[in-house]
Amino acid sequence: MPNCSNLGPGKIVCKPGNYSEFVLARGVVSDNNSTKEIDLSGCKISDVDYESFHRLPALTHLNLSQNLITRLKLGVLDGFKNLIHLDLSHNQLKTFPLGLFDQKPNLVYLDLSHNQLQALELGIFDPLSKLRFLDLSNNSLRGADIDPYIFDKSKRIKTLSFSTNDMSGAQDILLHAMTVLEKLDLEDCQLEELPAFALKSNMGTLKELNLSQNKLQEIRGDETFKHLTGLVSLNLTSNTIEMIGEAVFKPLNKLKVIALRDNRIKQLPETVFQNMPLSNIDLSRNLIEFIPVNAFRGTKTKNLNLSSNRFTYLQDNFCLELRNSGAFVNKFYFNDNPWQCACLRQLLNEVRRFDIVYNNAKFDGQHPVCVEVDGPICHRHVEFNEHVYEIYDN
């Protein structure tokens, strides 16, 4: 059986013994009126018997993560109604019997990530009216199979993750009951278009939206984000985005962080970020050849990442013009571009003059960082780029 010990008042932490798997039963951690926290993570538990948690009236935190549990029988979690934190992540659970959480009215935190869940029965979350955090990431769920009324009684959830599930077929009203949702994680959900369920009128409370590692090809429509008026961070990293509409981000008047890293963007509309409160803009690992200072006019950009694109030059006095437009950049990454050496020297002199942090390890004189094409002359026109690319790419 696991080796369990008391670590401070009311806290029990167990470590695995010399066995391949273990069925948790009454007597290991049960029958203690003062126990508040139990950590059974990584104890090779394959099943949980009835009364394993008998007579634990003070229990508030239970960690059963990183075990071998394939099912939880109806009733094994009965009792200990003061539980607020339950971690069942990193097991082999495929489904839950309806009623499993019926005696958990005070549960606030529920982690079901990294299991094999294929379905969520309607009503499973109904008793959890106080739930604030729900992690369903890294399962085998299909959005098309999730009943859109699954969260009708858990409308106070603030953090919700569906990451690494197939949410491409989820109904538009999936999150219609949410009233205070602040963080939504849809990373790697096989989405080919922006999910309508994340853009509805009740999503005005949303602060963080993660849509990275999907299959999005374009972000357009002046009213696409019109309801996300509270959004602070938007992550669109690692999609296949080629096209971005000129005014698509304009409704996001509280947006501070936008990540468009690792896409296929070649060109950005000149006004795409103008007059937005953005402080962090990541455009690295795209195919952008030119971006004018005017694109950042009226922003509050402090961190700008243009690395790993196709820039051979930037507008003359780029950093100075950024400051004149209101963007006081103090961290600027521009490495791994096919710079003309003359243009790069001018840029390096400027960032040093303004004491802007940059990736100086890339510019230590030991690595090839630019193409010498015409001595001290920086050619600032797109037509000259092909000549630079021909040398750089070879």
XYZ file of C-alpha atoms in Angstrom:
394
model
C 0.000 0.000 0.000
C 1.100 3.631 -0.370
C 3.335 5.156 2.256
C 1.341 8.007 3.749
C 2.545 10.659 6.152
C 1.263 13.838 7.760
C 2.820 17.014 6.425
C 1.521 19.737 8.651
C -1.892 20.045 10.265
C -4.562 18.185 8.325
C -2.428 17.347 5.277
C -1.688 13.760 4.189
C 0.765 13.018 1.378
C 1.193 9.476 0.043
C 3.986 7.941 -2.024
C 3.801 4.681 -3.996
C 5.004 1.476 -2.384
C 6.644 -1.533 -4.006
C 3.731 -2.690 -6.182
C 2.618 -2.421 -9.808
C -0.912 -1.239 -9.031
C -3.097 -0.702 -6.011
C -6.826 -0.677 -5.235
C -7.556 2.110 -2.783
C -9.691 0.941 0.136
C -10.921 2.154 3.488
C -8.180 2.488 6.072
C -5.475 4.059 3.929
C -6.537 7.693 4.292
C -10.099 7.419 5.646
C -11.643 7.984 9.067
C -9.999 11.184 10.219
C -12.083 14.147 11.302
C -9.208 16.628 10.987
C -7.861 15.746 7.523
C -8.233 18.666 5.104
C -5.912 17.710 2.244
C -5.034 14.320 0.737
C -2.432 13.860 -1.984
C -2.496 10.403 -3.599
C -0.924 11.461 -6.885
C 1.343 8.962 -8.605
C 0.435 6.097 -6.252
C -0.367 3.603 -9.067
C -4.012 3.420 -7.987
C -6.051 1.376 -10.473
C -9.422 1.456 -8.699
C -11.149 3.152 -5.790
C -13.324 1.095 -3.436
C -16.420 2.337 -1.675
C -15.681 4.012 1.677
C -12.093 4.805 0.646
C -12.850 8.341 1.821
C -15.256 7.442 4.630
C -15.581 9.862 7.537
C -13.518 12.752 6.211
C -15.870 15.647 7.032
C -13.164 18.337 6.890
C -11.640 17.288 3.547
C -11.313 20.214 1.116
C -8.535 19.091 -1.277
C -8.191 15.671 -2.943
C -5.505 14.824 -5.494
C -5.834 11.516 -7.363
C -3.834 12.582 -10.415
C -1.210 10.526 -12.269
C -2.688 7.156 -11.395
C -4.108 4.213 -13.372
C -7.802 4.749 -12.661
C -10.048 3.649 -15.539
C -13.409 4.236 -13.835
C -14.970 5.728 -10.742
C -17.990 3.847 -9.437
C -21.094 5.803 -8.512
C -20.881 6.548 -4.815
C -17.106 6.376 -4.287
C -16.971 10.144 -3.914
C -20.008 10.423 -1.659
C -19.601 12.236 1.615
C -16.989 14.946 2.377
C -19.277 17.660 1.042
C -16.812 20.426 1.884
C -14.485 19.421 -0.965
C -13.470 22.434 -3.046
C -10.506 21.058 -5.042
C -10.526 17.736 -6.962
C -7.726 16.647 -9.287
C -8.385 13.527 -11.389
C -5.982 14.415 -14.193
C -3.548 12.014 -15.861
C -5.581 8.847 -15.383
C -7.350 6.564 -17.876
C -10.941 7.603 -17.257
C -13.288 7.173 -20.213
C -16.583 8.341 -18.715
C -18.331 9.192 -15.462
C -21.561 7.768 -14.063
C -24.304 10.356 -13.768
C -24.473 11.440 -10.144
C -20.760 11.018 -9.385
C -20.497 14.632 -8.216
C -23.930 14.869 -6.571
C -22.441 15.332 -3.105
C -19.913 17.963 -4.130
C -21.951 21.184 -3.893
C -18.930 23.263 -2.836
C -16.499 22.117 -5.530
C -14.647 25.056 -7.070
C -11.748 23.395 -8.903
C -12.073 20.257 -11.077
C -9.211 18.951 -13.209
C -10.162 16.119 -15.591
C -7.358 16.693 -18.085
C -5.178 14.008 -19.663
C -7.698 11.186 -19.488
C -9.546 9.275 -22.198
C -12.964 10.873 -21.805
C -15.112 10.272 -24.860
C -18.422 11.618 -23.599
C -19.938 13.887 -20.970
C -23.402 12.837 -19.896
C -25.925 15.647 -19.643
C -26.350 16.506 -15.983
C -22.900 15.373 -14.831
C -21.934 18.922 -13.824
C -25.374 20.017 -12.595
C -24.545 19.713 -8.856
C -21.467 21.915 -9.289
C -23.052 25.350 -9.089
C -19.958 26.824 -7.417
C -17.480 25.490 -9.983
C -14.974 28.129 -11.123
C -12.234 26.062 -12.810
C -12.791 23.138 -15.201
C -10.021 21.502 -17.219
C -11.138 18.987 -19.859
C -7.991 19.219 -21.971
C -6.203 16.276 -23.560
C -9.129 13.882 -23.732
C -10.995 12.249 -26.625
C -14.042 14.507 -26.589
C -15.821 15.569 -29.763
C -17.506 18.928 -29.711
C -20.260 17.585 -31.952
C -21.217 15.102 -29.226
C -21.257 17.536 -26.294
C -24.769 18.556 -25.300
C -24.985 22.376 -25.457
C -26.851 22.401 -22.137
C -24.049 20.595 -20.275
C -23.065 23.762 -18.365
C -26.533 25.122 -17.623
C -26.138 24.656 -13.856
C -22.414 25.512 -13.774
C -22.703 28.985 -15.189
C -20.142 30.536 -12.802
C -17.107 28.863 -14.397
C -14.287 31.374 -14.889
C -11.605 29.143 -16.446
C -12.470 26.456 -19.009
C -10.145 24.347 -21.148
C -11.054 22.091 -24.065
C -7.476 22.012 -25.343
C -6.494 18.968 -27.431
C -10.016 17.754 -28.088
C -11.865 17.932 -31.398
C -14.163 20.924 -30.917
C -14.744 21.554 -34.622
C -18.367 20.425 -34.548
C -19.462 22.018 -31.275
C -22.820 23.769 -31.354
C -22.920 27.562 -31.406
C -24.763 27.685 -28.063
C -22.334 25.425 -26.192
C -21.370 28.176 -23.721
C -24.660 30.053 -23.711
C -25.120 29.624 -19.949
C -21.750 31.121 -19.003
C -21.995 34.445 -17.204
C -18.499 35.114 -15.829
C -16.126 33.146 -18.096
C -12.703 34.824 -18.145
C -10.309 32.290 -19.663
C -11.090 29.901 -22.532
C -8.459 27.513 -23.871
C -9.133 26.035 -27.315
C -5.579 25.134 -28.237
C -5.224 22.230 -30.676
C -8.964 21.694 -31.110
C -8.900 21.023 -34.893
C -10.727 24.269 -35.595
C -10.774 25.385 -39.223
C -12.713 28.555 -38.484
C -13.294 30.763 -35.482
C -15.727 28.921 -33.183
C -19.051 30.724 -32.935
C -19.617 29.437 -29.393
C -16.638 31.530 -28.213
C -17.856 34.741 -29.840
C -21.386 35.091 -28.475
C -22.879 38.077 -26.655
C -22.310 36.545 -23.204
C -18.545 36.397 -23.837
C -17.981 40.017 -22.852
C -16.396 38.812 -19.605
C -13.709 36.844 -21.460
C -10.158 38.089 -20.800
C -8.000 35.344 -22.337
C -8.754 33.359 -25.494
C -6.312 30.726 -26.726
C -6.867 29.528 -30.295
C -3.313 28.355 -30.962
C -2.355 25.201 -32.882
C -5.526 24.991 -34.926
C -6.183 25.157 -38.668
C -7.391 28.743 -38.996
C -6.542 30.280 -42.371
C -8.063 33.712 -42.074
C -9.256 36.171 -39.460
C -11.701 38.600 -40.978
C -15.031 40.342 -40.453
C -15.392 43.746 -38.798
C -17.885 42.361 -36.273
C -16.245 38.981 -35.611
C -15.026 39.979 -32.141
C -17.673 42.598 -31.397
C -18.849 40.859 -28.205
C -15.370 40.241 -26.746
C -15.065 43.740 -25.361
C -13.214 42.601 -22.228
C -10.558 40.520 -24.010
C -7.005 41.253 -22.842
C -5.037 38.406 -24.469
C -5.600 36.688 -27.837
C -3.390 33.762 -28.856
C -3.519 32.756 -32.523
C -0.099 31.100 -32.599
C 0.670 28.127 -34.874
C -2.264 28.211 -37.237
C -2.084 28.597 -41.016
C -3.348 32.180 -41.111
C -2.624 33.999 -44.354
C -5.199 36.763 -44.300
C -6.200 39.232 -41.562
C -8.980 41.752 -42.062
C -8.163 45.421 -41.697
C -10.637 46.132 -38.896
C -11.146 42.658 -37.431
C -9.447 43.486 -34.109
C -10.959 46.964 -33.667
C -13.769 45.909 -31.262
C -11.112 44.574 -28.855
C -10.580 47.886 -27.107
C -8.959 46.298 -24.045
C -6.603 43.955 -25.887
C -3.036 44.159 -24.584
C -1.456 40.950 -25.884
C -1.770 39.443 -29.345
C 0.250 36.437 -30.535
C 0.262 35.709 -34.269
C 3.504 33.739 -34.184
C 4.104 30.815 -36.547
C 1.556 31.469 -39.262
C 1.750 32.210 -42.991
C 1.138 35.943 -42.927
C 2.837 37.785 -45.779
C 1.197 41.155 -45.424
C -0.678 43.025 -42.705
C -3.168 45.830 -43.282
C -1.517 49.118 -42.378
C -4.159 50.024 -39.807
C -4.660 46.570 -38.263
C -3.305 47.505 -34.803
C -3.794 51.267 -34.876
C -5.168 53.002 -31.763
C -5.427 49.801 -29.760
C -4.038 49.460 -26.198
C -1.664 46.684 -27.284
C 1.539 46.322 -25.280
C 2.766 42.923 -26.568
C 2.708 42.052 -30.281
C 4.264 38.804 -31.519
C 4.503 38.463 -35.305
C 7.494 36.122 -35.365
C 7.838 33.101 -37.651
C 5.711 34.414 -40.491
C 6.494 35.503 -44.055
C 6.160 39.268 -43.618
C 8.338 41.395 -45.910
C 7.362 44.870 -44.789
C 5.446 46.524 -42.005
C 5.116 50.302 -41.656
C 5.450 52.210 -38.403
C 1.940 53.407 -39.070
C 0.647 49.917 -38.236
C 1.498 50.566 -34.569
C 0.374 54.187 -34.387
C -1.635 54.954 -31.276
C -0.738 51.663 -29.585
C 1.158 51.252 -26.321
C 3.522 48.628 -27.688
C 6.344 47.739 -25.290
C 7.307 44.292 -26.581
C 7.525 43.727 -30.331
C 8.672 40.496 -31.960
C 9.372 40.525 -35.711
C 11.932 37.709 -35.712
C 12.012 34.916 -38.305
C 10.187 36.703 -41.092
C 11.324 37.976 -44.505
C 12.369 41.505 -43.594
C 15.376 42.902 -45.437
C 14.780 46.419 -44.090
C 12.506 48.488 -41.898
C 11.315 52.031 -42.348
C 14.055 54.610 -41.740
C 14.302 55.653 -38.059
C 11.863 52.882 -37.210
C 12.276 53.038 -33.416
C 12.164 56.833 -33.324
C 9.024 56.869 -35.415
C 7.505 54.242 -33.125
C 8.080 56.582 -30.194
C 6.661 59.517 -32.078
C 3.535 57.447 -32.736
C 3.102 56.594 -29.035
C 4.683 53.130 -28.939
C 7.595 53.165 -26.480
C 9.122 49.784 -27.281
C 11.594 48.538 -24.661
C 12.002 44.970 -25.980
C 12.365 44.353 -29.707
C 13.271 41.029 -31.358
C 14.192 41.135 -35.046
C 16.699 38.284 -35.414
C 16.637 35.599 -38.130
C 15.524 37.805 -40.977
C 17.329 38.177 -44.334
C 18.538 41.693 -43.487
C 20.525 43.840 -45.834
C 23.644 44.509 -43.779
C 23.390 48.272 -44.212
C 19.779 48.238 -42.999
C 20.625 46.004 -40.055
C 23.493 48.250 -38.967
C 21.157 51.229 -38.902
C 18.594 49.302 -36.869
C 21.187 48.058 -34.377
C 22.525 51.575 -33.892
C 19.025 52.796 -33.226
C 18.021 50.158 -30.658
C 21.294 50.727 -28.830
C 20.776 54.475 -28.847
C 17.347 54.078 -27.280
C 18.566 51.347 -24.903
C 16.019 48.863 -26.270
C 16.491 45.231 -25.250
C 17.088 42.944 -28.229
C 18.439 39.450 -28.834
C 22.077 40.526 -28.787
C 23.322 36.928 -28.592
C 22.333 36.612 -32.245
C 24.407 39.673 -33.142
C 27.717 38.900 -31.430
C 29.774 38.883 -34.597
C 30.029 35.096 -34.587
C 26.940 34.318 -36.672
C 25.918 35.304 -40.212
C 23.000 37.675 -39.748
C 22.735 39.726 -42.930
C 23.401 39.939 -46.651
C 25.978 42.399 -47.973
C 24.518 43.633 -51.237
C 25.561 47.217 -51.903
C 27.989 48.509 -49.312
C 26.576 51.192 -46.988
C 23.334 51.684 -48.898
C 20.055 50.411 -47.427
C 17.594 49.811 -50.224
C 14.139 50.449 -48.806
C 11.851 49.148 -51.505
C 10.176 45.768 -51.829
C 11.375 45.279 -55.399
C 14.935 44.903 -54.128
C 13.984 42.058 -51.784
C 14.126 39.321 -54.414
C 17.786 40.045 -55.012
C 18.468 39.765 -51.273
C 16.412 36.585 -50.904
C 18.292 34.929 -53.746
C 21.578 35.416 -51.908
C 20.211 34.702 -48.428
C 18.292 31.530 -49.310
C 21.295 30.049 -51.070
